[in-house]
Amino acid sequence: MTRRTLIAGNWKMNTRRDSAAALAKGVVDGLSDSTDVEVVLCPPSVYLAAVEECVVGTHVALGGQNLCAEGDGAFTGEVNAAMLTDIGCGYVILGHSERRQLFGETDADVSKKLHAALAGNLIPIVCVGETQQQRETGETEQVVREQVKGSLAGLDEARAAGIVIAYEPVWAIGTGLTATPEQAEAVHAFIRKLLAEDFGEDVAGQIRLQYGGSVKPANAKELLGQENIDGALVGGASLKAEDFLQIIAAA
Ligand code: PGA
């Protein structure tokens, strides 16, 4: 089963209009034409248009960091799937641990957003991962199982193959701590087994699984070399074109 490697940059709530455009241009210009890696940039929503201008017609795709599952209407402050596709997004990150921890998003919320994303022709990148405490108390598999099953509730086999799941251990996000390739691979293999339970081996074999959590040029190659790791969701290191390009090259 060949799964196309997907490297996504999650800029979170960083950059300004000028620096966002400069960063996007830096990535576009530094990318070799021959790369068969899929590359996605996820800027803050107010800068999607500025980044879209830089990536349109290139190999680099655009993604949102979140969406509102509702259609147009009275939802002050929100952005929906139709708006993200309208501005040129092909992807959207859903259920990031920061959304779960800081904004109270539940698996049920993520599932609603997943269906809205798919209905709007966006490829969802669904994030799951355990906290430090959950890992220490041996709950990693249970937590990941609940998040995967809950976030993918109601998803049918036909659509499942097109989604992306990012395994991001919370203790590794922005901390400089990275899961070892063996730790990451073990959870990725576990997630693929969970997916096979619900969607069959064939579909589970097509779903791309990204690793996220302090991915850097120095550790990217080893992580991405693991059998069940099909890409990376990169935070801090995606804010420097040079570092992000090195991660892409490692893939
Ligand atoms: P990090 O963030 O690479 O800065 O750890 C990853 C993420 O939160 O997606």
CSV table of C-alpha atoms and ligand atoms in Angstrom, one decimal:
chain,number,residue,atom,x,y,z
A,1,MET,CA,0.0,0.0,0.0
A,2,THR,CA,1.6,3.3,-1.0
A,3,ARG,CA,0.4,6.3,1.0
A,4,ARG,CA,1.6,9.7,-0.3
A,5,THR,CA,3.6,11.5,2.4
A,6,LEU,CA,1.9,14.6,3.8
A,7,ILE,CA,3.8,17.3,5.6
A,8,ALA,CA,1.6,20.0,7.1
A,9,GLY,CA,2.7,23.2,8.8
A,10,ASN,CA,0.4,24.4,11.6
A,11,TRP,CA,1.3,28.0,12.2
A,12,LYS,CA,-1.2,28.2,15.1
A,13,MET,CA,-1.8,31.9,16.2
A,14,ASN,CA,1.5,33.1,14.9
A,15,THR,CA,2.7,35.4,12.0
A,16,ARG,CA,1.3,38.7,10.6
A,17,ARG,CA,0.3,39.4,7.0
A,18,ASP,CA,3.8,40.2,5.9
A,19,SER,CA,5.6,37.4,7.7
A,20,ALA,CA,2.9,34.9,6.6
A,21,ALA,CA,3.4,35.8,3.0
A,22,ALA,CA,7.1,35.8,3.3
A,23,LEU,CA,7.0,32.3,5.0
A,24,ALA,CA,4.7,30.9,2.3
A,25,LYS,CA,6.9,32.3,-0.5
A,26,GLY,CA,10.0,30.9,1.2
A,27,VAL,CA,8.4,27.4,1.2
A,28,VAL,CA,7.1,27.7,-2.4
A,29,ASP,CA,10.5,28.9,-3.7
A,30,GLY,CA,12.5,26.3,-1.7
A,31,LEU,CA,10.5,23.3,-2.8
A,32,SER,CA,11.9,21.2,-5.6
A,33,ASP,CA,9.6,20.6,-8.5
A,34,SER,CA,10.3,16.9,-8.3
A,35,THR,CA,9.0,16.4,-4.8
A,36,ASP,CA,6.3,13.9,-4.5
A,37,VAL,CA,5.6,14.9,-0.9
A,38,GLU,CA,2.2,16.7,-0.4
A,39,VAL,CA,2.8,20.0,1.5
A,40,VAL,CA,0.1,22.0,3.3
A,41,LEU,CA,0.3,25.3,5.0
A,42,CYS,CA,-2.2,26.1,7.7
A,43,PRO,CA,-2.0,29.9,8.6
A,44,PRO,CA,-4.4,31.7,10.9
A,45,SER,CA,-7.7,32.2,9.1
A,46,VAL,CA,-7.3,35.9,8.7
A,47,TYR,CA,-4.2,35.3,6.6
A,48,LEU,CA,-5.5,32.5,4.5
A,49,ALA,CA,-6.1,34.9,1.6
A,50,ALA,CA,-2.6,36.4,1.8
A,51,VAL,CA,-1.1,32.9,1.8
A,52,GLU,CA,-3.4,31.7,-0.9
A,53,GLU,CA,-2.0,34.3,-3.2
A,54,CYS,CA,1.5,32.9,-2.7
A,55,VAL,CA,0.6,29.2,-3.1
A,56,VAL,CA,-2.0,29.3,-5.9
A,57,GLY,CA,-0.8,27.3,-8.9
A,58,THR,CA,2.1,25.7,-6.9
A,59,HIS,CA,2.5,22.3,-5.3
A,60,VAL,CA,1.7,23.8,-1.9
A,61,ALA,CA,-1.8,23.4,-0.6
A,62,LEU,CA,-3.7,25.5,1.9
A,63,GLY,CA,-5.5,24.3,5.1
A,64,GLY,CA,-7.6,25.8,7.9
A,65,GLN,CA,-6.8,25.2,11.6
A,66,ASN,CA,-10.4,24.6,12.6
A,67,LEU,CA,-13.9,25.1,11.3
A,68,CYS,CA,-17.4,25.6,12.5
A,69,ALA,CA,-19.7,22.7,11.6
A,70,GLU,CA,-22.7,25.0,10.8
A,71,GLY,CA,-23.8,26.4,7.5
A,72,ASP,CA,-23.9,30.1,6.9
A,73,GLY,CA,-25.9,32.1,9.5
A,74,ALA,CA,-25.8,33.8,12.9
A,75,PHE,CA,-22.6,32.3,14.3
A,76,THR,CA,-20.5,35.3,15.3
A,77,GLY,CA,-16.8,34.8,15.1
A,78,GLU,CA,-16.9,31.5,13.3
A,79,VAL,CA,-15.7,30.3,9.9
A,80,ASN,CA,-17.3,27.3,8.1
A,81,ALA,CA,-16.2,24.7,5.5
A,82,ALA,CA,-17.7,26.6,2.6
A,83,MET,CA,-15.6,29.6,3.5
A,84,LEU,CA,-12.5,27.6,3.8
A,85,THR,CA,-13.0,26.0,0.4
A,86,ASP,CA,-14.0,29.4,-1.1
A,87,ILE,CA,-10.6,30.9,0.0
A,88,GLY,CA,-8.7,27.9,-1.5
A,89,CYS,CA,-8.3,25.4,1.3
A,90,GLY,CA,-8.1,21.7,0.6
A,91,TYR,CA,-7.5,20.6,4.1
A,92,VAL,CA,-8.5,21.5,7.7
A,93,ILE,CA,-7.0,20.5,11.0
A,94,LEU,CA,-9.6,19.2,13.5
A,95,GLY,CA,-9.6,18.4,17.2
A,96,HIS,CA,-6.1,19.7,17.8
A,97,SER,CA,-5.2,19.2,21.5
A,98,GLU,CA,-5.1,22.9,22.0
A,99,ARG,CA,-8.7,23.1,20.8
A,100,ARG,CA,-9.6,20.2,23.0
A,101,GLN,CA,-7.8,21.5,26.1
A,102,LEU,CA,-8.2,25.2,25.8
A,103,PHE,CA,-11.5,25.5,24.1
A,104,GLY,CA,-13.3,22.4,25.4
A,105,GLU,CA,-13.8,20.6,22.1
A,106,THR,CA,-15.1,17.0,22.6
A,107,ASP,CA,-14.9,14.0,20.4
A,108,ALA,CA,-18.6,14.6,19.5
A,109,ASP,CA,-17.7,18.2,18.3
A,110,VAL,CA,-14.8,16.8,16.3
A,111,SER,CA,-17.1,14.2,14.7
A,112,LYS,CA,-19.6,17.0,13.6
A,113,LYS,CA,-16.7,19.0,12.2
A,114,LEU,CA,-15.4,16.0,10.4
A,115,HIS,CA,-18.7,15.5,8.6
A,116,ALA,CA,-18.9,19.2,7.8
A,117,ALA,CA,-15.4,19.1,6.4
A,118,LEU,CA,-16.1,16.1,4.2
A,119,ALA,CA,-19.4,17.5,3.0
A,120,GLY,CA,-17.5,20.7,2.0
A,121,ASN,CA,-14.8,18.7,0.1
A,122,LEU,CA,-12.0,19.4,2.6
A,123,ILE,CA,-9.6,16.7,3.7
A,124,PRO,CA,-9.8,16.6,7.5
A,125,ILE,CA,-6.6,16.1,9.6
A,126,VAL,CA,-8.0,14.7,12.8
A,127,CYS,CA,-5.7,15.1,15.8
A,128,VAL,CA,-5.6,12.6,18.7
A,129,GLY,CA,-3.1,12.0,21.5
A,130,GLU,CA,-2.6,11.4,25.2
A,131,THR,CA,-1.3,13.7,27.9
A,132,GLN,CA,1.9,13.1,29.9
A,133,GLN,CA,-0.2,11.8,32.9
A,134,GLN,CA,-2.2,9.5,30.7
A,135,ARG,CA,1.0,8.0,29.3
A,136,GLU,CA,2.5,7.6,32.7
A,137,THR,CA,-0.6,5.8,34.0
A,138,GLY,CA,-0.7,3.4,31.0
A,139,GLU,CA,-3.8,4.9,29.5
A,140,THR,CA,-2.4,5.8,26.1
A,141,GLU,CA,-4.2,3.2,24.1
A,142,GLN,CA,-7.5,3.7,25.9
A,143,VAL,CA,-7.4,7.4,25.3
A,144,VAL,CA,-6.4,7.1,21.7
A,145,ARG,CA,-9.0,4.5,21.1
A,146,GLU,CA,-11.8,6.7,22.6
A,147,GLN,CA,-10.6,9.8,20.6
A,148,VAL,CA,-10.3,7.9,17.3
A,149,LYS,CA,-13.7,6.1,17.7
A,150,GLY,CA,-15.4,9.2,19.0
A,151,SER,CA,-14.0,11.7,16.4
A,152,LEU,CA,-14.7,9.3,13.5
A,153,ALA,CA,-18.3,8.4,14.7
A,154,GLY,CA,-20.7,8.0,11.8
A,155,LEU,CA,-17.9,7.9,9.2
A,156,ASP,CA,-18.5,5.4,6.4
A,157,GLU,CA,-16.0,3.2,4.7
A,158,ALA,CA,-16.2,5.1,1.4
A,159,ARG,CA,-15.1,8.4,2.9
A,160,ALA,CA,-12.8,7.0,5.5
A,161,ALA,CA,-9.9,6.3,3.1
A,162,GLY,CA,-9.6,10.0,2.3
A,163,ILE,CA,-9.1,11.3,5.8
A,164,VAL,CA,-5.8,12.0,7.7
A,165,ILE,CA,-5.2,11.3,11.4
A,166,ALA,CA,-2.4,13.0,13.3
A,167,TYR,CA,-1.1,11.3,16.4
A,168,GLU,CA,0.2,14.1,18.5
A,169,PRO,CA,1.1,13.2,22.1
A,170,VAL,CA,0.2,16.3,24.1
A,171,TRP,CA,3.4,16.0,26.1
A,172,ALA,CA,5.5,16.4,22.9
A,173,ILE,CA,3.7,19.5,21.5
A,174,GLY,CA,5.8,22.6,21.7
A,175,THR,CA,7.9,21.1,24.5
A,176,GLY,CA,11.0,20.0,22.6
A,177,LEU,CA,10.2,16.4,23.9
A,178,THR,CA,9.6,14.1,21.0
A,179,ALA,CA,8.2,10.6,21.1
A,180,THR,CA,10.9,8.2,20.1
A,181,PRO,CA,10.4,6.6,16.6
A,182,GLU,CA,9.5,3.4,18.4
A,183,GLN,CA,7.0,5.0,20.7
A,184,ALA,CA,5.4,6.9,17.8
A,185,GLU,CA,5.3,3.8,15.6
A,186,ALA,CA,3.7,1.7,18.3
A,187,VAL,CA,0.8,4.1,18.6
A,188,HIS,CA,0.5,4.6,14.8
A,189,ALA,CA,0.3,0.8,14.4
A,190,PHE,CA,-2.3,0.7,17.1
A,191,ILE,CA,-4.4,3.4,15.3
A,192,ARG,CA,-4.2,1.5,12.1
A,193,LYS,CA,-5.5,-1.6,13.9
A,194,LEU,CA,-8.4,0.4,15.3
A,195,LEU,CA,-9.2,1.7,11.8
A,196,ALA,CA,-9.1,-1.8,10.4
A,197,GLU,CA,-11.7,-2.8,13.0
A,198,ASP,CA,-14.1,-0.2,11.7
A,199,PHE,CA,-13.3,0.1,8.0
A,200,GLY,CA,-11.5,-3.1,7.1
A,201,GLU,CA,-7.8,-3.7,6.4
A,202,ASP,CA,-7.9,-2.3,2.9
A,203,VAL,CA,-9.3,1.1,3.8
A,204,ALA,CA,-7.2,1.3,7.0
A,205,GLY,CA,-4.2,0.7,4.8
A,206,GLN,CA,-5.0,3.8,2.7
A,207,ILE,CA,-5.6,6.2,5.6
A,208,ARG,CA,-2.6,8.5,6.2
A,209,LEU,CA,-1.3,8.8,9.7
A,210,GLN,CA,0.9,11.8,10.6
A,211,TYR,CA,3.0,12.2,13.7
A,212,GLY,CA,3.1,15.6,15.4
A,213,GLY,CA,5.0,16.9,18.4
A,214,SER,CA,8.3,18.7,18.2
A,215,VAL,CA,9.1,17.4,14.8
A,216,LYS,CA,12.4,19.1,13.7
A,217,PRO,CA,14.9,18.7,10.9
A,218,ALA,CA,17.0,16.6,13.3
A,219,ASN,CA,14.4,14.0,14.1
A,220,ALA,CA,12.2,14.0,11.0
A,221,LYS,CA,14.0,11.4,9.0
A,222,GLU,CA,13.9,8.7,11.7
A,223,LEU,CA,10.2,9.4,12.5
A,224,LEU,CA,9.1,9.5,8.9
A,225,GLY,CA,11.0,6.3,8.2
A,226,GLN,CA,8.6,4.3,10.4
A,227,GLU,CA,6.3,1.9,8.6
A,228,ASN,CA,3.0,3.5,9.8
A,229,ILE,CA,4.1,7.1,9.9
A,230,ASP,CA,3.0,8.8,6.6
A,231,GLY,CA,3.8,12.4,7.3
A,232,ALA,CA,4.1,15.0,10.0
A,233,LEU,CA,2.1,17.8,11.4
A,234,VAL,CA,4.7,20.5,12.3
A,235,GLY,CA,4.1,23.4,14.6
A,236,GLY,CA,7.2,25.4,15.7
A,237,ALA,CA,9.5,24.2,13.0
A,238,SER,CA,7.0,25.2,10.3
A,239,LEU,CA,7.5,28.9,11.2
A,240,LYS,CA,10.9,28.9,9.6
A,241,ALA,CA,10.9,28.1,5.9
A,242,GLU,CA,14.4,26.6,6.1
A,243,ASP,CA,13.5,24.1,8.9
A,244,PHE,CA,10.2,23.2,7.3
A,245,LEU,CA,11.9,22.6,3.9
A,246,GLN,CA,14.4,20.4,5.6
A,247,ILE,CA,11.6,18.3,7.1
A,248,ILE,CA,10.0,18.0,3.7
A,249,ALA,CA,13.4,16.9,2.3
A,250,ALA,CA,13.7,14.3,5.0
A,251,ALA,CA,10.5,12.8,3.9
B,1,PGA,P1,5.1,21.5,17.6
B,1,PGA,O1,3.5,21.5,17.4
B,1,PGA,O2,5.7,20.9,16.4
B,1,PGA,O3,5.5,22.9,17.9
B,1,PGA,O4,5.3,20.6,18.8
B,1,PGA,C1,2.9,20.5,16.7
B,1,PGA,C2,1.4,20.7,16.6
B,1,PGA,O5,0.8,21.2,17.7
B,1,PGA,O6,0.7,20.4,15.6
